[in-house]
Short mmCIF file of C-alpha atoms in Angstrom, two decimals:
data_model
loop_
_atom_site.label_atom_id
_atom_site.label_comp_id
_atom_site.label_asym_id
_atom_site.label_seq_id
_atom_site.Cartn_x
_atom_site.Cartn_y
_atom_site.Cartn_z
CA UNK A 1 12.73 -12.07 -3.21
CA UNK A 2 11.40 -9.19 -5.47
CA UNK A 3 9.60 -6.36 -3.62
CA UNK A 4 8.38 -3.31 -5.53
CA UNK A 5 6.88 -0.10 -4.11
CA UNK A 6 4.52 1.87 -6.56
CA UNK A 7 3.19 4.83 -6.30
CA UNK A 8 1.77 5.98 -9.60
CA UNK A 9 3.88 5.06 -12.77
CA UNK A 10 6.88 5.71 -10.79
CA UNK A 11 8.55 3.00 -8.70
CA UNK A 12 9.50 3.85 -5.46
CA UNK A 13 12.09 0.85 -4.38
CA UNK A 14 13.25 -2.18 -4.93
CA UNK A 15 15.02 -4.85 -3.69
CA UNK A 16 16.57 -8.46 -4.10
CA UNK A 17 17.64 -11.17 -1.85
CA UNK A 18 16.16 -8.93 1.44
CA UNK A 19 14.99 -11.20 3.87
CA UNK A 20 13.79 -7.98 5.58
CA UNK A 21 11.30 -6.35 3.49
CA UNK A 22 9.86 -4.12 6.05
CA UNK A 23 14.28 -2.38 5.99
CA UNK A 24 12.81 -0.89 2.28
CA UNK A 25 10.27 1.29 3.68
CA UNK A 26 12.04 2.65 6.37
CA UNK A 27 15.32 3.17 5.14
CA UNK A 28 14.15 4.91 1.51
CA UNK A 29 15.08 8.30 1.23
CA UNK A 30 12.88 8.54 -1.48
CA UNK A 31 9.84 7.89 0.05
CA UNK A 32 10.43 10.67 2.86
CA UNK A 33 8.79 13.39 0.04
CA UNK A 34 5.41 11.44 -0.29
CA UNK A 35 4.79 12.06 3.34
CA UNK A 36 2.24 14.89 3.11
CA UNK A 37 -0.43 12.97 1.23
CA UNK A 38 -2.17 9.41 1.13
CA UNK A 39 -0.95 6.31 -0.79
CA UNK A 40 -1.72 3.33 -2.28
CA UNK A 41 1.23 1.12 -2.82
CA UNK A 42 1.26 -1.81 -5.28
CA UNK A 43 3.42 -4.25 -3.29
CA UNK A 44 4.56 -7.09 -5.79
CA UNK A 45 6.32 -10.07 -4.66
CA UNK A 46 8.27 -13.44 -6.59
CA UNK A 47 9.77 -15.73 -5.11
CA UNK A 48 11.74 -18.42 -6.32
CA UNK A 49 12.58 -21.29 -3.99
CA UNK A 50 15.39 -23.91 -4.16
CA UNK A 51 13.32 -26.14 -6.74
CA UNK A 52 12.87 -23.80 -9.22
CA UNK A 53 9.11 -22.81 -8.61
CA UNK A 54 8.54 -19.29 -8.74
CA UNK A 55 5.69 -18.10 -6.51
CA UNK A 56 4.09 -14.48 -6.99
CA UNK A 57 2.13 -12.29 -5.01
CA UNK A 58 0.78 -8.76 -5.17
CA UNK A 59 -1.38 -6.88 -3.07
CA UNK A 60 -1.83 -2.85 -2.21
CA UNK A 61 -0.96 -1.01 1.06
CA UNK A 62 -2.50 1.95 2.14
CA UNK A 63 -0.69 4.81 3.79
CA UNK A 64 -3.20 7.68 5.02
CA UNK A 65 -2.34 10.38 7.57
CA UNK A 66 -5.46 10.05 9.61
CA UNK A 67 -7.13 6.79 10.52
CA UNK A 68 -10.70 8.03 8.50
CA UNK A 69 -12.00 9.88 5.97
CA UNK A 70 -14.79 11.84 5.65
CA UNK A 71 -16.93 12.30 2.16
CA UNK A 72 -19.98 14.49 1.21
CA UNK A 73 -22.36 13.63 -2.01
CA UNK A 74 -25.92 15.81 -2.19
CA UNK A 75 -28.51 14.85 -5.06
CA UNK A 76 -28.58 17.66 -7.46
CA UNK A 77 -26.14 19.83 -9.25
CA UNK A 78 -27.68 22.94 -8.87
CA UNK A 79 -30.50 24.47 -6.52
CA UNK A 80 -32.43 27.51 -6.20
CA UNK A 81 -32.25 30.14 -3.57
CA UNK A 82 -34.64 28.94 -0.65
CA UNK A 83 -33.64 25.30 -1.77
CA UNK A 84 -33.44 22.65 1.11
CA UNK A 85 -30.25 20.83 0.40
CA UNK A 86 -29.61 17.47 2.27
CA UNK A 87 -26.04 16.59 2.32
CA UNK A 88 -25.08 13.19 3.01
CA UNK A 89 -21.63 12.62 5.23
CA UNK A 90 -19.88 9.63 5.76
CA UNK A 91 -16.75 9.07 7.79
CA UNK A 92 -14.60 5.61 6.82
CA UNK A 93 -11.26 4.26 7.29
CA UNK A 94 -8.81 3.26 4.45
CA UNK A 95 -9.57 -0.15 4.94
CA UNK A 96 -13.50 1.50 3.81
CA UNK A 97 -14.77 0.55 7.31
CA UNK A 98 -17.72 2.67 8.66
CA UNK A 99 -16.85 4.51 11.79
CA UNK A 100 -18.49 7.40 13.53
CA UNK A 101 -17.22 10.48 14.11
CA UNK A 102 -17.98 13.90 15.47
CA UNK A 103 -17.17 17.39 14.15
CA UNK A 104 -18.60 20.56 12.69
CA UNK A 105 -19.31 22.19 9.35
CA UNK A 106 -18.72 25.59 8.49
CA UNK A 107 -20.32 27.03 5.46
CA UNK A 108 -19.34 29.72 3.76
CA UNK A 109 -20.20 31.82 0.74
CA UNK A 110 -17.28 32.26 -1.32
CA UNK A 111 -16.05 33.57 -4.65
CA UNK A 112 -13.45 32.28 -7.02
CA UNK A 113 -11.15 34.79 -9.60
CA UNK A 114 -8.94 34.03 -11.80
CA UNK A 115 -5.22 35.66 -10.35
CA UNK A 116 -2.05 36.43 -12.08
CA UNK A 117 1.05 34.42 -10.57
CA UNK A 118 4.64 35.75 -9.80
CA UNK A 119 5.67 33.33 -12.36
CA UNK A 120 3.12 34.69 -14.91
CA UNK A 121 0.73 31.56 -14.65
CA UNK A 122 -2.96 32.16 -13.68
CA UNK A 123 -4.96 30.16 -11.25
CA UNK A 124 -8.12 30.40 -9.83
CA UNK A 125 -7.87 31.78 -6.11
CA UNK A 126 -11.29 31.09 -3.77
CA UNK A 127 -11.68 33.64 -0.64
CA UNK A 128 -14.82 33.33 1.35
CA UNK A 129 -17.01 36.30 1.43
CA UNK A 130 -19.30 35.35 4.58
CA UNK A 131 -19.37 32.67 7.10
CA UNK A 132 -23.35 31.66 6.47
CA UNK A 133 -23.35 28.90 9.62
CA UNK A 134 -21.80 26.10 11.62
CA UNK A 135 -23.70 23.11 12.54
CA UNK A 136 -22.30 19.91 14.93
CA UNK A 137 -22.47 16.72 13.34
CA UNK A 138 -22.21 13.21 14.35
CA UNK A 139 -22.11 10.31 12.31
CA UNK A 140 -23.89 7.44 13.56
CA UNK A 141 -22.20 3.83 13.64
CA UNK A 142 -22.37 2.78 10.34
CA UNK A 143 -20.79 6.16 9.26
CA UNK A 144 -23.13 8.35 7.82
CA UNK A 145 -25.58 11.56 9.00
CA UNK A 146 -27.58 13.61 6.84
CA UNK A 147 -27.01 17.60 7.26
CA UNK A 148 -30.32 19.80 6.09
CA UNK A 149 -29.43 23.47 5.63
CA UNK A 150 -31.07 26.19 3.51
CA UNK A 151 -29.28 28.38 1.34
CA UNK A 152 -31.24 32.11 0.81
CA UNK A 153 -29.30 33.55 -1.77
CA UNK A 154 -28.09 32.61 -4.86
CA UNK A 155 -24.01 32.00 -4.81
CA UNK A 156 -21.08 29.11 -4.70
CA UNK A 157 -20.93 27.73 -1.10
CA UNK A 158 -18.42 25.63 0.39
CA UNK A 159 -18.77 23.45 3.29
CA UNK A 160 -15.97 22.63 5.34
CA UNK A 161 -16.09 19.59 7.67
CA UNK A 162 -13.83 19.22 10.55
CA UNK A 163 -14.00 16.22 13.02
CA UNK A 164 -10.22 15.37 15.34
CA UNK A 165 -8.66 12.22 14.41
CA UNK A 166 -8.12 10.02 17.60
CA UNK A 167 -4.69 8.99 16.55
CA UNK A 168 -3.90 12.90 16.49
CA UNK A 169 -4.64 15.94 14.76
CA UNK A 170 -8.06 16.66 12.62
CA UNK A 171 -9.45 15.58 9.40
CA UNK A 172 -11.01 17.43 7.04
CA UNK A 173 -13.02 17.28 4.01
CA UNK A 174 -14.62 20.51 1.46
CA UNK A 175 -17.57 20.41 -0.69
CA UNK A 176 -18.63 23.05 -3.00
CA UNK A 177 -22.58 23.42 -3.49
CA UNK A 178 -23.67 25.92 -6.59
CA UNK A 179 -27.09 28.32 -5.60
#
């Protein structure tokens, strides 16, 4: 038995003759530093049995911190100051089931500038200039609610959705809209 972990181009582990495949994921040290973001492992598998015949397999795993996701899309690129925009929100699991969730939004005007790094690098650096509003939302049970909000002024605002996570802690998702 053949088992490979991928994440990436890189593999992760591998491992012969293990009847215990499950040992791999626990007991690799190198796996410990992927632990602060989401996966999706390739999981390949031969097999060769006493006649010779080798059977294959592959299939993906996904390993997320929370047990959904929320996402944001809106129509247009850019709007115009007094501009409606309708923001569409849906909240799915890894397995890209619908489920509903509630939360907020906070939106915020915000600027972005280019900094100077310690290490001489530049990169851009966002700070928020004004909290503009914060709206509840709720998605309904096939995952999605539409958010209306008007934007005055011209400017780069960023939404940031919140909901908790019912296995523990919150999730969270930003989206940048351009005034």
């Amino acid at each position: 038995l053949t088992v490979r972990f991928q994440a990436g181009p890189s593999v992760l582990a591998r491992g012969a003759d293990d009847p215990d495949v499950r040992a791999l994921l626990v007991d690799d040290p190198d796996l410990k530093r992927f632990l602060d973001n989401d996966y999706a492992y390739e999981v390949v598998v031969e097999v060769t049995d006493p006649a010779r015949r080798v059977i294959a397999g592959r299939g993906t795993v996904k390993v997320t911190r929370q047990s959904f996701g929320l996402f944001s899309s809106y129509e247009n690129n850019f709007y115009r100051p007094g501009s409606r925009v309708e923001v569409e929100v849906r909240s799915i699991t890894p397995a890209g089931q619908p489920v509903s969730a509630t939360g907020d939004v906070t939106i915020e005007e915000v600027e972005r500038k280019w900094r100077a790094q310690p290490d001489g690098s530049r990169r851009i650096v966002e700070t928020a200039i004004r909290e503009v509003g914060r709206l509840p939302f709720e998605t309904d049970a096939r995952g999605v609610v539409f958010l209306r909000h008007t934007f005055e002024e011209d400017g780069l605002y960023r939404l940031t959705f919140i909901a908790p996570d019912p296995e523990g802690g919150t999730v969270e998702h930003v989206q940048r809209i351009l005034i």
